[in-house]
Tab-separated table of C-alpha atoms in Angstrom:
chain	number	residue	atom	x	y	z
S	17	UNK	CA	112.883	111.584	100.897
S	18	UNK	CA	113.527	114.751	102.761
S	19	UNK	CA	114.689	114.205	106.335
S	20	UNK	CA	113.835	116.199	109.419
S	21	UNK	CA	116.344	117.273	112.044
S	22	UNK	CA	116.255	113.799	113.610
S	23	UNK	CA	116.775	111.998	110.298
S	24	UNK	CA	113.106	111.134	109.729
S	25	UNK	CA	111.303	111.648	106.384
S	26	UNK	CA	109.324	114.827	105.988
S	27	UNK	CA	106.589	115.790	103.529
S	28	UNK	CA	107.423	117.214	100.105
S	29	UNK	CA	105.651	120.499	99.204
S	30	UNK	CA	104.394	119.295	95.814
S	31	UNK	CA	102.698	115.948	95.871
S	32	UNK	CA	103.677	113.710	92.980
S	33	UNK	CA	106.909	115.576	92.289
S	34	UNK	CA	110.262	113.860	92.625
S	35	UNK	CA	111.225	113.547	96.266
S	36	UNK	CA	114.191	115.875	96.201
S	37	UNK	CA	116.349	117.336	98.929
S	38	UNK	CA	115.345	120.524	100.700
S	39	UNK	CA	118.167	122.663	99.353
S	40	UNK	CA	116.660	122.531	95.826
S	41	UNK	CA	113.713	124.633	96.968
S	42	UNK	CA	113.331	127.250	99.661
S	43	UNK	CA	110.190	126.547	101.667
S	44	UNK	CA	109.024	127.258	105.194
S	45	UNK	CA	108.560	124.114	107.270
S	46	UNK	CA	106.326	123.485	110.265
S	47	UNK	CA	107.038	120.751	112.799
S	48	UNK	CA	104.350	118.400	114.041
S	49	UNK	CA	105.419	118.390	117.704
S	50	UNK	CA	104.414	114.866	118.730
S	51	UNK	CA	106.243	113.042	115.926
S	52	UNK	CA	108.868	115.585	114.872
S	53	UNK	CA	107.635	115.332	111.258
S	54	UNK	CA	108.067	118.491	109.170
S	55	UNK	CA	105.415	119.748	106.747
S	56	UNK	CA	105.696	122.617	104.245
S	57	UNK	CA	103.709	125.696	105.217
S	58	UNK	CA	102.308	125.775	101.668
S	59	UNK	CA	101.178	122.959	99.385
S	60	UNK	CA	100.861	123.055	95.608
S	61	UNK	CA	98.682	120.343	94.043
S	62	UNK	CA	99.486	118.393	90.889
S	63	UNK	CA	96.690	120.077	88.938
S	64	UNK	CA	98.264	123.539	89.382
S	65	UNK	CA	95.339	124.680	91.497
S	66	UNK	CA	95.825	127.567	93.887
S	67	UNK	CA	98.294	126.843	96.702
S	68	UNK	CA	96.941	125.790	100.078
S	69	UNK	CA	98.075	126.852	103.544
S	70	UNK	CA	98.946	124.452	106.337
S	71	UNK	CA	96.440	125.161	109.120
S	72	UNK	CA	97.218	122.283	111.466
S	73	UNK	CA	99.067	119.039	112.139
S	74	UNK	CA	98.350	115.928	114.177
S	75	UNK	CA	99.219	112.260	114.587
S	76	UNK	CA	97.222	109.063	114.346
S	77	UNK	CA	97.933	106.762	117.262
S	78	UNK	CA	96.845	103.129	117.300
S	79	UNK	CA	97.394	100.218	119.640
S	80	UNK	CA	99.145	97.411	117.762
S	81	UNK	CA	100.128	94.169	119.501
S	82	UNK	CA	99.649	95.845	122.868
S	83	UNK	CA	101.806	98.850	122.005
S	84	UNK	CA	100.584	102.408	121.410
S	85	UNK	CA	102.255	103.494	118.153
S	86	UNK	CA	102.196	106.653	116.072
S	87	UNK	CA	101.015	105.335	112.700
S	88	UNK	CA	101.165	108.514	110.635
S	89	UNK	CA	101.494	112.279	110.938
S	90	UNK	CA	98.975	114.536	109.190
S	91	UNK	CA	99.215	118.021	107.723
S	92	UNK	CA	95.866	119.736	107.096
S	93	UNK	CA	95.719	122.257	104.231
S	94	UNK	CA	92.969	124.666	103.136
S	95	UNK	CA	92.799	127.287	100.346
S	96	UNK	CA	94.965	130.294	101.091
S	97	UNK	CA	93.386	133.154	103.034
S	98	UNK	CA	90.424	130.975	104.031
S	99	UNK	CA	89.543	132.024	107.556
S	100	UNK	CA	87.926	129.330	109.687
S	101	UNK	CA	84.625	130.747	110.995
S	102	UNK	CA	84.462	129.783	114.648
S	103	UNK	CA	81.154	130.185	116.427
S	104	UNK	CA	81.080	131.082	120.099
S	105	UNK	CA	81.651	128.009	122.222
S	106	UNK	CA	82.990	125.888	119.341
S	107	UNK	CA	86.527	124.892	118.353
S	108	UNK	CA	88.666	125.270	115.246
S	109	UNK	CA	88.364	121.513	114.708
S	110	UNK	CA	84.573	121.890	114.645
S	111	UNK	CA	84.948	124.713	112.113
S	112	UNK	CA	86.870	122.348	109.812
S	113	UNK	CA	84.251	119.653	110.395
S	114	UNK	CA	81.365	121.882	109.292
S	115	UNK	CA	83.123	123.862	106.543
S	116	UNK	CA	82.015	122.959	102.993
S	117	UNK	CA	85.353	124.113	101.564
S	118	UNK	CA	87.976	121.758	100.153
S	119	UNK	CA	90.525	120.357	102.592
S	120	UNK	CA	93.666	118.393	101.816
S	121	UNK	CA	95.125	115.985	104.345
S	122	UNK	CA	98.714	114.923	103.731
S	123	UNK	CA	99.612	111.727	105.584
S	124	UNK	CA	103.200	110.667	106.188
S	125	UNK	CA	103.494	107.165	107.626
S	126	UNK	CA	105.756	106.690	110.620
S	127	UNK	CA	105.764	102.875	110.589
S	128	UNK	CA	106.470	100.156	108.026
S	129	UNK	CA	103.238	98.279	107.315
S	130	UNK	CA	102.087	95.605	104.891
S	131	UNK	CA	99.270	96.342	102.461
S	132	UNK	CA	96.968	93.932	104.283
S	133	UNK	CA	97.538	95.820	107.552
S	134	UNK	CA	96.795	99.177	105.900
S	135	UNK	CA	93.666	97.959	104.131
S	136	UNK	CA	92.373	96.150	107.211
S	137	UNK	CA	92.861	99.212	109.410
S	138	UNK	CA	91.159	101.623	107.010
S	139	UNK	CA	88.308	99.186	106.309
S	140	UNK	CA	87.649	98.768	110.028
S	141	UNK	CA	87.698	102.507	110.725
S	142	UNK	CA	85.668	103.543	107.667
S	143	UNK	CA	83.140	100.818	108.412
S	144	UNK	CA	82.651	102.244	111.894
S	145	UNK	CA	81.766	105.575	110.300
S	146	UNK	CA	79.147	104.072	107.997
S	147	UNK	CA	80.939	104.004	104.634
S	148	UNK	CA	79.479	101.618	102.059
S	149	UNK	CA	81.379	98.495	101.066
S	150	UNK	CA	81.735	99.762	97.482
S	151	UNK	CA	83.284	103.055	98.612
S	152	UNK	CA	85.653	101.254	100.981
S	153	UNK	CA	86.719	98.914	98.175
S	154	UNK	CA	87.365	101.871	95.834
S	155	UNK	CA	89.462	103.560	98.518
S	156	UNK	CA	91.414	100.375	99.263
S	157	UNK	CA	92.329	100.114	95.566
S	158	UNK	CA	94.107	103.495	95.875
S	159	UNK	CA	96.312	102.474	98.788
S	160	UNK	CA	100.000	101.672	98.212
S	161	UNK	CA	101.264	98.090	97.768
S	162	UNK	CA	103.221	98.523	100.996
S	163	UNK	CA	104.131	101.287	103.415
S	164	UNK	CA	107.588	102.148	104.663
S	165	UNK	CA	108.528	104.918	107.032
S	166	UNK	CA	108.050	108.120	105.047
S	167	UNK	CA	105.427	106.861	102.560
S	168	UNK	CA	103.166	109.801	101.757
S	169	UNK	CA	99.570	110.050	100.562
S	170	UNK	CA	97.288	113.043	100.088
S	171	UNK	CA	93.527	112.999	100.521
S	172	UNK	CA	91.615	115.988	99.137
S	173	UNK	CA	88.076	116.219	100.491
S	174	UNK	CA	85.628	118.128	98.284
S	175	UNK	CA	82.322	118.181	100.193
S	176	UNK	CA	80.468	120.387	97.708
S	177	UNK	CA	81.125	117.878	94.908
S	178	UNK	CA	80.966	114.721	97.023
S	179	UNK	CA	84.416	113.694	95.806
S	180	UNK	CA	87.602	112.360	97.367
S	181	UNK	CA	90.882	112.799	95.451
S	182	UNK	CA	93.698	110.383	96.380
S	183	UNK	CA	97.283	111.139	95.321
S	184	UNK	CA	100.480	109.185	95.881
S	185	UNK	CA	103.669	108.455	93.979
S	186	UNK	CA	102.539	104.838	93.287
S	187	UNK	CA	99.516	106.189	91.355
S	188	UNK	CA	100.058	107.259	87.739
S	189	UNK	CA	97.215	109.773	88.098
S	190	UNK	CA	95.149	111.082	90.966
S	191	UNK	CA	92.259	108.739	91.808
S	192	UNK	CA	88.760	110.176	92.188
S	193	UNK	CA	86.259	108.461	94.474
S	194	UNK	CA	82.648	109.567	94.146
S	195	UNK	CA	80.279	109.412	97.078
S	196	UNK	CA	79.150	111.722	99.843
S	197	UNK	CA	79.381	108.905	102.406
S	198	UNK	CA	83.170	108.784	102.070
S	199	UNK	CA	83.496	112.561	102.417
S	200	UNK	CA	81.236	112.604	105.450
S	201	UNK	CA	83.062	109.709	107.100
S	202	UNK	CA	86.518	111.211	106.560
S	203	UNK	CA	85.312	114.526	108.007
S	204	UNK	CA	84.060	112.640	111.058
S	205	UNK	CA	87.242	110.559	111.313
S	206	UNK	CA	89.582	113.533	111.248
S	207	UNK	CA	87.542	116.474	112.547
S	208	UNK	CA	84.431	115.109	114.285
S	209	UNK	CA	83.687	114.361	117.957
S	210	UNK	CA	85.140	110.842	117.469
S	211	UNK	CA	88.262	112.060	115.669
S	212	UNK	CA	91.073	109.515	115.457
S	213	UNK	CA	93.740	112.264	115.530
S	214	UNK	CA	95.778	113.550	118.462
S	215	UNK	CA	97.007	117.121	118.837
S	216	UNK	CA	94.990	118.759	116.049
S	217	UNK	CA	93.152	121.466	118.017
S	218	UNK	CA	96.327	122.723	119.675
S	219	UNK	CA	98.111	122.858	116.308
S	220	UNK	CA	95.174	124.652	114.668
S	221	UNK	CA	95.284	127.363	117.321
S	222	UNK	CA	99.034	127.795	116.915
S	223	UNK	CA	98.837	128.030	113.130
S	224	UNK	CA	95.925	130.503	113.246
S	225	UNK	CA	98.121	132.857	115.213
S	226	UNK	CA	100.858	132.507	112.579
S	227	UNK	CA	98.573	132.859	109.550
S	228	UNK	CA	96.197	135.587	110.659
């Protein structure tokens, strides 16, 4: 894994590639301020699609055994040069929530977790957002056998097609999950009024100033 300035893993700019050291490729990095995790400013997908720009970062906090822990850091990517249309009185997070364009969320775990803990947590959260049991089961099948600090997974949301693409180094190929309920729920989880993320709006504003 790459390491950040404090010795913590950071996200690789090409998901599915070998996790090589930073000096083998020159890439701009952006720090998620709450966790110190570093994300590349640009992401290239496995399918050689057009690169995506990092538009924001955040962390997922969760209370476990009475302690408030940072579970994972998130980098949010959208197609390059895609301006987020913000209506008067709304936020950049709301613009992501309502945009029909593809979004890729790259999660880097900050804790070591068992598979049962990961599956249980995602099942509980997705269930709260109205995802069907079949869709939850399909998503759970894509999760890693275990999570250590630095485990990385990418979720590409494609609202127009009603598809979720899951990528991770434990998967031989990207997994495709069909169903608009999963796309809707993940939009609500990450960008909606009940978002489970911390620090996203502030990061979106900072990155907008850098990108545009």
